[in-house]
PDB file of C-alpha atoms in Angstrom:
ATOM      1  CA  MET F 541      64.545  73.964 110.688  1.00  0.00           C
ATOM      2  CA  LYS F 542      67.670  72.621 112.400  1.00  0.00           C
ATOM      3  CA  LEU F 543      69.445  74.597 115.115  1.00  0.00           C
ATOM      4  CA  LEU F 544      72.751  74.192 116.919  1.00  0.00           C
ATOM      5  CA  ILE F 545      72.949  75.689 120.411  1.00  0.00           C
ATOM      6  CA  ILE F 546      76.442  76.085 121.876  1.00  0.00           C
ATOM      7  CA  GLU F 547      75.976  77.104 125.518  1.00  0.00           C
ATOM      8  CA  ASP F 548      77.852  76.037 128.670  1.00  0.00           C
ATOM      9  CA  GLU F 549      75.120  76.921 131.199  1.00  0.00           C
ATOM     10  CA  GLU F 550      73.365  73.573 131.530  1.00  0.00           C
ATOM     11  CA  ASP F 551      70.045  74.892 132.866  1.00  0.00           C
ATOM     12  CA  LEU F 552      69.806  77.513 130.143  1.00  0.00           C
ATOM     13  CA  LEU F 553      70.814  75.021 127.463  1.00  0.00           C
ATOM     14  CA  THR F 554      68.169  72.556 128.632  1.00  0.00           C
ATOM     15  CA  ALA F 555      65.507  75.261 128.692  1.00  0.00           C
ATOM     16  CA  LEU F 556      66.419  76.541 125.228  1.00  0.00           C
ATOM     17  CA  ARG F 557      66.427  73.060 123.749  1.00  0.00           C
ATOM     18  CA  ALA F 558      63.024  72.270 125.255  1.00  0.00           C
ATOM     19  CA  GLY F 559      61.603  75.607 124.124  1.00  0.00           C
ATOM     20  CA  PHE F 560      62.743  75.287 120.517  1.00  0.00           C
ATOM     21  CA  GLU F 561      61.794  71.619 120.255  1.00  0.00           C
ATOM     22  CA  LYS F 562      58.315  72.539 121.490  1.00  0.00           C
ATOM     23  CA  LYS F 563      58.178  75.044 118.615  1.00  0.00           C
ATOM     24  CA  GLY F 564      59.015  72.275 116.161  1.00  0.00           C
ATOM     25  CA  TYR F 565      62.739  72.841 115.620  1.00  0.00           C
ATOM     26  CA  ALA F 566      65.322  70.054 115.436  1.00  0.00           C
ATOM     27  CA  VAL F 567      68.027  70.942 117.967  1.00  0.00           C
ATOM     28  CA  ASP F 568      71.630  69.804 118.476  1.00  0.00           C
ATOM     29  CA  THR F 569      73.510  71.072 121.526  1.00  0.00           C
ATOM     30  CA  ALA F 570      77.068  71.401 122.842  1.00  0.00           C
ATOM     31  CA  MET F 571      78.387  72.704 126.155  1.00  0.00           C
ATOM     32  CA  ASP F 572      82.028  72.894 125.081  1.00  0.00           C
ATOM     33  CA  GLY F 573      83.466  75.207 122.443  1.00  0.00           C
ATOM     34  CA  MET F 574      85.473  72.516 120.662  1.00  0.00           C
ATOM     35  CA  ASP F 575      82.502  70.139 120.591  1.00  0.00           C
ATOM     36  CA  GLY F 576      80.305  72.909 119.257  1.00  0.00           C
ATOM     37  CA  TYR F 577      82.755  73.850 116.524  1.00  0.00           C
ATOM     38  CA  GLU F 578      83.103  70.209 115.442  1.00  0.00           C
ATOM     39  CA  LEU F 579      79.313  69.924 115.120  1.00  0.00           C
ATOM     40  CA  ALA F 580      79.172  73.174 113.127  1.00  0.00           C
ATOM     41  CA  PHE F 581      82.025  71.932 110.926  1.00  0.00           C
ATOM     42  CA  ILE F 582      80.472  68.546 110.158  1.00  0.00           C
ATOM     43  CA  ASN F 583      76.756  69.318 109.902  1.00  0.00           C
ATOM     44  CA  ASP F 584      74.512  71.780 108.101  1.00  0.00           C
ATOM     45  CA  TYR F 585      72.429  74.026 110.362  1.00  0.00           C
ATOM     46  CA  ASP F 586      69.865  76.651 109.488  1.00  0.00           C
ATOM     47  CA  LEU F 587      71.041  78.716 112.465  1.00  0.00           C
ATOM     48  CA  ILE F 588      73.654  78.519 115.218  1.00  0.00           C
ATOM     49  CA  LEU F 589      72.978  80.044 118.660  1.00  0.00           C
ATOM     50  CA  LEU F 590      76.426  80.773 120.067  1.00  0.00           C
ATOM     51  CA  ASP F 591      77.490  81.706 123.592  1.00  0.00           C
ATOM     52  CA  LEU F 592      80.816  83.522 123.935  1.00  0.00           C
ATOM     53  CA  ASN F 593      82.140  82.369 127.319  1.00  0.00           C
ATOM     54  CA  LEU F 594      82.814  78.722 126.548  1.00  0.00           C
ATOM     55  CA  PRO F 595      85.318  76.135 127.778  1.00  0.00           C
ATOM     56  CA  GLY F 596      87.570  74.597 125.165  1.00  0.00           C
ATOM     57  CA  MET F 597      87.220  77.377 122.580  1.00  0.00           C
ATOM     58  CA  ASP F 598      85.934  80.919 122.954  1.00  0.00           C
ATOM     59  CA  GLY F 599      82.761  81.801 121.067  1.00  0.00           C
ATOM     60  CA  LEU F 600      84.430  84.560 119.047  1.00  0.00           C
ATOM     61  CA  ASP F 601      87.113  82.089 117.915  1.00  0.00           C
ATOM     62  CA  ILE F 602      84.371  79.700 116.813  1.00  0.00           C
ATOM     63  CA  LEU F 603      82.711  82.515 114.894  1.00  0.00           C
ATOM     64  CA  LYS F 604      85.994  83.414 113.144  1.00  0.00           C
ATOM     65  CA  LYS F 605      86.510  79.818 112.035  1.00  0.00           C
ATOM     66  CA  ILE F 606      82.915  79.494 110.850  1.00  0.00           C
ATOM     67  CA  ARG F 607      83.271  82.635 108.729  1.00  0.00           C
ATOM     68  CA  GLU F 608      86.568  81.415 107.258  1.00  0.00           C
ATOM     69  CA  ASN F 609      84.727  78.419 105.807  1.00  0.00           C
ATOM     70  CA  ASP F 610      81.143  79.582 105.344  1.00  0.00           C
ATOM     71  CA  LEU F 611      79.804  83.079 104.641  1.00  0.00           C
ATOM     72  CA  HIS F 612      76.211  81.847 104.490  1.00  0.00           C
ATOM     73  CA  GLN F 613      75.899  80.233 107.929  1.00  0.00           C
ATOM     74  CA  LYS F 614      73.556  82.257 110.148  1.00  0.00           C
ATOM     75  CA  VAL F 615      74.854  82.880 113.665  1.00  0.00           C
ATOM     76  CA  LEU F 616      73.074  84.536 116.581  1.00  0.00           C
ATOM     77  CA  ILE F 617      75.283  85.322 119.578  1.00  0.00           C
ATOM     78  CA  LEU F 618      73.913  84.862 123.087  1.00  0.00           C
ATOM     79  CA  SER F 619      76.195  86.402 125.674  1.00  0.00           C
ATOM     80  CA  ALA F 620      76.410  87.883 129.134  1.00  0.00           C
ATOM     81  CA  ARG F 621      79.066  90.236 127.758  1.00  0.00           C
ATOM     82  CA  SER F 622      77.013  93.407 127.793  1.00  0.00           C
ATOM     83  CA  ASP F 623      79.905  95.757 126.928  1.00  0.00           C
ATOM     84  CA  TYR F 624      79.038  97.407 123.620  1.00  0.00           C
ATOM     85  CA  THR F 625      82.606  96.870 122.369  1.00  0.00           C
ATOM     86  CA  GLN F 626      82.055  93.108 122.648  1.00  0.00           C
ATOM     87  CA  ARG F 627      78.833  93.405 120.663  1.00  0.00           C
ATOM     88  CA  ILE F 628      80.617  95.424 117.994  1.00  0.00           C
ATOM     89  CA  GLU F 629      83.400  92.840 117.803  1.00  0.00           C
ATOM     90  CA  GLY F 630      80.929  89.979 117.447  1.00  0.00           C
ATOM     91  CA  LEU F 631      78.950  91.724 114.719  1.00  0.00           C
ATOM     92  CA  ASP F 632      82.124  92.772 112.892  1.00  0.00           C
ATOM     93  CA  LEU F 633      83.347  89.187 112.939  1.00  0.00           C
ATOM     94  CA  GLY F 634      80.210  88.161 111.055  1.00  0.00           C
ATOM     95  CA  ALA F 635      77.443  87.460 113.574  1.00  0.00           C
ATOM     96  CA  ASN F 636      73.994  88.054 112.099  1.00  0.00           C
ATOM     97  CA  ASP F 637      72.490  89.152 115.421  1.00  0.00           C
ATOM     98  CA  TYR F 638      73.453  89.581 119.084  1.00  0.00           C
ATOM     99  CA  LEU F 639      71.261  89.142 122.175  1.00  0.00           C
ATOM    100  CA  VAL F 640      72.485  89.985 125.674  1.00  0.00           C
ATOM    101  CA  LYS F 641      71.614  87.747 128.643  1.00  0.00           C
ATOM    102  CA  PRO F 642      69.231  87.668 130.385  1.00  0.00           C
ATOM    103  CA  PHE F 643      66.658  87.645 127.620  1.00  0.00           C
ATOM    104  CA  ASP F 644      63.068  86.637 127.055  1.00  0.00           C
ATOM    105  CA  PHE F 645      62.594  83.408 125.114  1.00  0.00           C
ATOM    106  CA  GLY F 646      59.820  85.001 123.086  1.00  0.00           C
ATOM    107  CA  GLU F 647      62.188  87.697 121.835  1.00  0.00           C
ATOM    108  CA  LEU F 648      64.877  85.113 121.072  1.00  0.00           C
ATOM    109  CA  GLU F 649      62.463  82.960 119.105  1.00  0.00           C
ATOM    110  CA  ALA F 650      61.237  86.010 117.189  1.00  0.00           C
ATOM    111  CA  ARG F 651      64.836  86.900 116.271  1.00  0.00           C
ATOM    112  CA  VAL F 652      65.442  83.322 115.151  1.00  0.00           C
ATOM    113  CA  ARG F 653      62.334  83.412 112.951  1.00  0.00           C
ATOM    114  CA  SER F 654      63.443  86.738 111.490  1.00  0.00           C
ATOM    115  CA  LEU F 655      66.924  85.446 110.643  1.00  0.00           C
ATOM    116  CA  LEU F 656      65.574  82.250 109.126  1.00  0.00           C
ATOM    117  CA  ARG F 657      63.351  84.286 106.806  1.00  0.00           C
ATOM    118  CA  ARG F 658      66.314  86.201 105.434  1.00  0.00           C
ATOM    119  CA  ASN F 659      68.430  85.052 102.541  1.00  0.00           C
ATOM    120  CA  PHE F 660      71.815  86.714 102.584  1.00  0.00           C
ATOM    121  CA  THR F 661      75.547  86.202 102.717  1.00  0.00           C
ATOM    122  CA  GLN F 662      77.237  87.594 105.792  1.00  0.00           C
ATOM    123  CA  MET F 663      80.535  89.087 104.704  1.00  0.00           C
ATOM    124  CA  GLY F 664      83.440  89.738 106.997  1.00  0.00           C
ATOM    125  CA  VAL F 665      84.794  93.159 107.866  1.00  0.00           C
ATOM    126  CA  VAL F 666      87.764  92.611 105.544  1.00  0.00           C
ATOM    127  CA  LEU F 667      86.871  92.043 101.890  1.00  0.00           C
ATOM    128  CA  LYS F 668      89.625  90.239  99.986  1.00  0.00           C
ATOM    129  CA  PHE F 669      90.134  90.349  96.222  1.00  0.00           C
ATOM    130  CA  GLY F 670      93.226  89.498  94.226  1.00  0.00           C
ATOM    131  CA  ARG F 671      96.294  90.777  96.101  1.00  0.00           C
ATOM    132  CA  PHE F 672      94.224  93.221  98.101  1.00  0.00           C
ATOM    133  CA  SER F 673      92.180  93.473 101.292  1.00  0.00           C
ATOM    134  CA  LEU F 674      89.652  96.220 101.975  1.00  0.00           C
ATOM    135  CA  ASP F 675      89.109  96.887 105.674  1.00  0.00           C
ATOM    136  CA  THR F 676      85.564  98.264 105.856  1.00  0.00           C
ATOM    137  CA  CYS F 677      85.979  99.333 109.483  1.00  0.00           C
ATOM    138  CA  ALA F 678      89.184 101.290 109.048  1.00  0.00           C
ATOM    139  CA  HIS F 679      88.275 102.311 105.473  1.00  0.00           C
ATOM    140  CA  LEU F 680      91.723 101.262 104.279  1.00  0.00           C
ATOM    141  CA  LEU F 681      92.956  99.261 101.308  1.00  0.00           C
ATOM    142  CA  TYR F 682      95.938  96.937 101.888  1.00  0.00           C
ATOM    143  CA  THR F 683      98.147  94.909  99.573  1.00  0.00           C
ATOM    144  CA  ASP F 684      99.138  91.350 100.471  1.00  0.00           C
ATOM    145  CA  GLN F 685     102.403  92.892 101.735  1.00  0.00           C
ATOM    146  CA  ASN F 686     100.386  94.979 104.197  1.00  0.00           C
ATOM    147  CA  GLU F 687     101.069  98.221 102.311  1.00  0.00           C
ATOM    148  CA  VAL F 688      98.327 100.841 102.535  1.00  0.00           C
ATOM    149  CA  ILE F 689      97.090 102.236  99.206  1.00  0.00           C
ATOM    150  CA  ASP F 690      95.910 105.802  99.480  1.00  0.00           C
ATOM    151  CA  LEU F 691      92.362 106.163  98.155  1.00  0.00           C
ATOM    152  CA  ALA F 692      90.232 109.258  97.822  1.00  0.00           C
ATOM    153  CA  PRO F 693      86.881 108.956  99.658  1.00  0.00           C
ATOM    154  CA  LYS F 694      84.880 108.394  96.469  1.00  0.00           C
ATOM    155  CA  GLU F 695      87.411 105.839  95.181  1.00  0.00           C
ATOM    156  CA  TYR F 696      87.056 103.930  98.430  1.00  0.00           C
ATOM    157  CA  ALA F 697      83.244 104.131  98.267  1.00  0.00           C
ATOM    158  CA  ILE F 698      83.154 102.833  94.689  1.00  0.00           C
ATOM    159  CA  LEU F 699      85.495  99.943  95.521  1.00  0.00           C
ATOM    160  CA  GLU F 700      83.525  98.976  98.621  1.00  0.00           C
ATOM    161  CA  TYR F 701      80.209  99.052  96.767  1.00  0.00           C
ATOM    162  CA  LEU F 702      81.558  96.902  93.930  1.00  0.00           C
ATOM    163  CA  LEU F 703      82.977  94.380  96.418  1.00  0.00           C
ATOM    164  CA  LEU F 704      79.748  94.214  98.408  1.00  0.00           C
ATOM    165  CA  HIS F 705      77.985  93.385  95.132  1.00  0.00           C
ATOM    166  CA  ARG F 706      80.768  91.232  93.762  1.00  0.00           C
ATOM    167  CA  GLY F 707      79.891  89.380  90.587  1.00  0.00           C
ATOM    168  CA  LYS F 708      77.084  91.810  89.705  1.00  0.00           C
ATOM    169  CA  ALA F 709      77.312  94.518  87.044  1.00  0.00           C
ATOM    170  CA  ILE F 710      76.792  97.929  88.667  1.00  0.00           C
ATOM    171  CA  SER F 711      75.793 100.803  86.415  1.00  0.00           C
ATOM    172  CA  ALA F 712      77.262 104.286  86.744  1.00  0.00           C
ATOM    173  CA  GLU F 713      73.775 105.512  87.648  1.00  0.00           C
ATOM    174  CA  GLU F 714      73.535 103.029  90.520  1.00  0.00           C
ATOM    175  CA  LEU F 715      76.937 104.088  91.843  1.00  0.00           C
ATOM    176  CA  ILE F 716      75.902 107.734  91.722  1.00  0.00           C
ATOM    177  CA  GLU F 717      72.632 106.934  93.509  1.00  0.00           C
ATOM    178  CA  HIS F 718      74.334 105.071  96.356  1.00  0.00           C
ATOM    179  CA  ILE F 719      77.568 107.041  96.759  1.00  0.00           C
ATOM    180  CA  TRP F 720      76.740 110.682  96.097  1.00  0.00           C
ATOM    181  CA  LEU F 721      74.253 112.914  97.904  1.00  0.00           C
ATOM    182  CA  SER F 722      70.736 112.913  96.504  1.00  0.00           C
ATOM    183  CA  ASP F 723      70.961 116.544  95.411  1.00  0.00           C
ATOM    184  CA  SER F 724      74.247 116.050  93.535  1.00  0.00           C
ATOM    185  CA  SER F 725      74.198 116.905  89.849  1.00  0.00           C
ATOM    186  CA  LEU F 726      76.512 114.411  88.176  1.00  0.00           C
ATOM    187  CA  PHE F 727      76.965 112.601  84.909  1.00  0.00           C
ATOM    188  CA  SER F 728      78.327 109.078  84.456  1.00  0.00           C
ATOM    189  CA  ASN F 729      81.617 110.607  83.287  1.00  0.00           C
ATOM    190  CA  ALA F 730      82.370 111.447  86.939  1.00  0.00           C
ATOM    191  CA  ILE F 731      82.272 107.720  87.705  1.00  0.00           C
ATOM    192  CA  LYS F 732      84.545 106.967  84.735  1.00  0.00           C
ATOM    193  CA  VAL F 733      87.166 109.366  86.077  1.00  0.00           C
ATOM    194  CA  HIS F 734      87.106 107.853  89.582  1.00  0.00           C
ATOM    195  CA  VAL F 735      87.136 104.263  88.303  1.00  0.00           C
ATOM    196  CA  SER F 736      90.021 105.067  85.958  1.00  0.00           C
ATOM    197  CA  THR F 737      92.073 106.502  88.830  1.00  0.00           C
ATOM    198  CA  LEU F 738      91.185 103.538  91.030  1.00  0.00           C
ATOM    199  CA  ARG F 739      92.277 101.090  88.338  1.00  0.00           C
ATOM    200  CA  LYS F 740      95.626 102.863  87.983  1.00  0.00           C
ATOM    201  CA  LYS F 741      96.262 102.605  91.719  1.00  0.00           C
ATOM    202  CA  LEU F 742      95.485  98.875  91.682  1.00  0.00           C
ATOM    203  CA  ALA F 743      97.549  98.344  88.512  1.00  0.00           C
ATOM    204  CA  ALA F 744     100.642  99.597  90.344  1.00  0.00           C
ATOM    205  CA  TYR F 745     100.541  96.357  92.357  1.00  0.00           C
ATOM    206  CA  THR F 746      99.055  93.774  89.971  1.00  0.00           C
ATOM    207  CA  ASP F 747      98.707  92.953  86.281  1.00  0.00           C
ATOM    208  CA  GLN F 748      95.297  91.414  86.899  1.00  0.00           C
ATOM    209  CA  GLU F 749      92.295  93.424  85.726  1.00  0.00           C
ATOM    210  CA  LEU F 750      90.117  93.441  88.818  1.00  0.00           C
ATOM    211  CA  ILE F 751      87.467  95.976  87.805  1.00  0.00           C
ATOM    212  CA  THR F 752      85.907  95.015  84.491  1.00  0.00           C
ATOM    213  CA  ASN F 753      83.680  97.162  82.325  1.00  0.00           C
ATOM    214  CA  LEU F 754      80.730  95.224  80.924  1.00  0.00           C
ATOM    215  CA  ARG F 755      79.562  97.156  77.884  1.00  0.00           C
ATOM    216  CA  GLY F 756      76.042  98.467  78.388  1.00  0.00           C
ATOM    217  CA  ALA F 757      75.804  96.952  81.885  1.00  0.00           C
ATOM    218  CA  GLY F 758      78.342  98.665  84.122  1.00  0.00           C
ATOM    219  CA  TYR F 759      81.349  97.891  86.285  1.00  0.00           C
ATOM    220  CA  CYS F 760      82.010  94.590  87.998  1.00  0.00           C
ATOM    221  CA  ILE F 761      84.550  92.875  90.219  1.00  0.00           C
ATOM    222  CA  PRO F 762      84.154  89.211  89.171  1.00  0.00           C
ATOM    223  CA  LYS F 763      83.742  86.544  91.811  1.00  0.00           C
ATOM    224  CA  PRO F 764      86.750  84.268  92.322  1.00  0.00           C
ATOM    225  CA  ALA F 765      86.747  80.886  90.632  1.00  0.00           C
ATOM    226  CA  GLN F 766      84.504  78.532  92.545  1.00  0.00           C
ATOM    227  CA  ASN F 767      86.343  76.133  94.840  1.00  0.00           C
ATOM    228  CA  ILE F 768      85.253  72.609  95.630  1.00  0.00           C
ATOM    229  CA  ASP F 769      82.348  72.729  98.048  1.00  0.00           C
ATOM    230  CA  ALA F 770      83.683  73.096 101.602  1.00  0.00           C
ATOM    231  CA  LYS F 771      81.647  70.215 102.978  1.00  0.00           C
ATOM    232  CA  LEU F 772      82.811  67.901 100.168  1.00  0.00           C
ATOM    233  CA  ARG F 773      86.407  68.958 100.714  1.00  0.00           C
ATOM    234  CA  ARG F 774      86.141  68.193 104.431  1.00  0.00           C
ATOM    235  CA  ALA F 775      84.551  64.831 103.740  1.00  0.00           C
ATOM    236  CA  LYS F 776      87.602  63.767 101.758  1.00  0.00           C
ATOM    237  CA  LEU F 777      90.027  64.619 104.568  1.00  0.00           C
TER     238      LEU F 777
END
């Protein structure tokens, strides 16, 4: 497994590199934010260990840029910023984990192993589709003109669930199971009513059909057309 460690404390960086190399990892390092971002931009890493207080470019800015180009890249933040609001910000920006300094190397290595075992896509806080953006922190739906679309709680929940499983057909039964209380007595018609209302609200701002109904399978928000691979696109620049 190949790691990138972006850390400006030289002694800590040296110790981390030695520790992970002893465990059999291939390790690249950077002590400057810009240098670290360039390495992350050019190369493929199984995991990036990212400090926040960096010269050249702040760690959170690096994280934002990584997430703009790659939702799959795994990032573990290492930071002396112990304020919980900083941890929330880092996780909301797309970090997969967050460890506060000082830490034990054994715990760090265990977290790295855990992350490397997982196969997932780390989505941002704001989920974009068509002309719209769904802010999953504020629980608000915006148009590309920054207008807020008023959604009922269940309409919001359905939209969020479909976006989090974008490209997959979600049955009415699955929506009921994940959105309503376990003791609720509902039929799939309740979902049809909410989806119909949600579609009408979206249709007021676009002619594009964003929520499709796959007969016998369920509802789906299709994935956007695949773009040229990011790495290939960068290579041509």
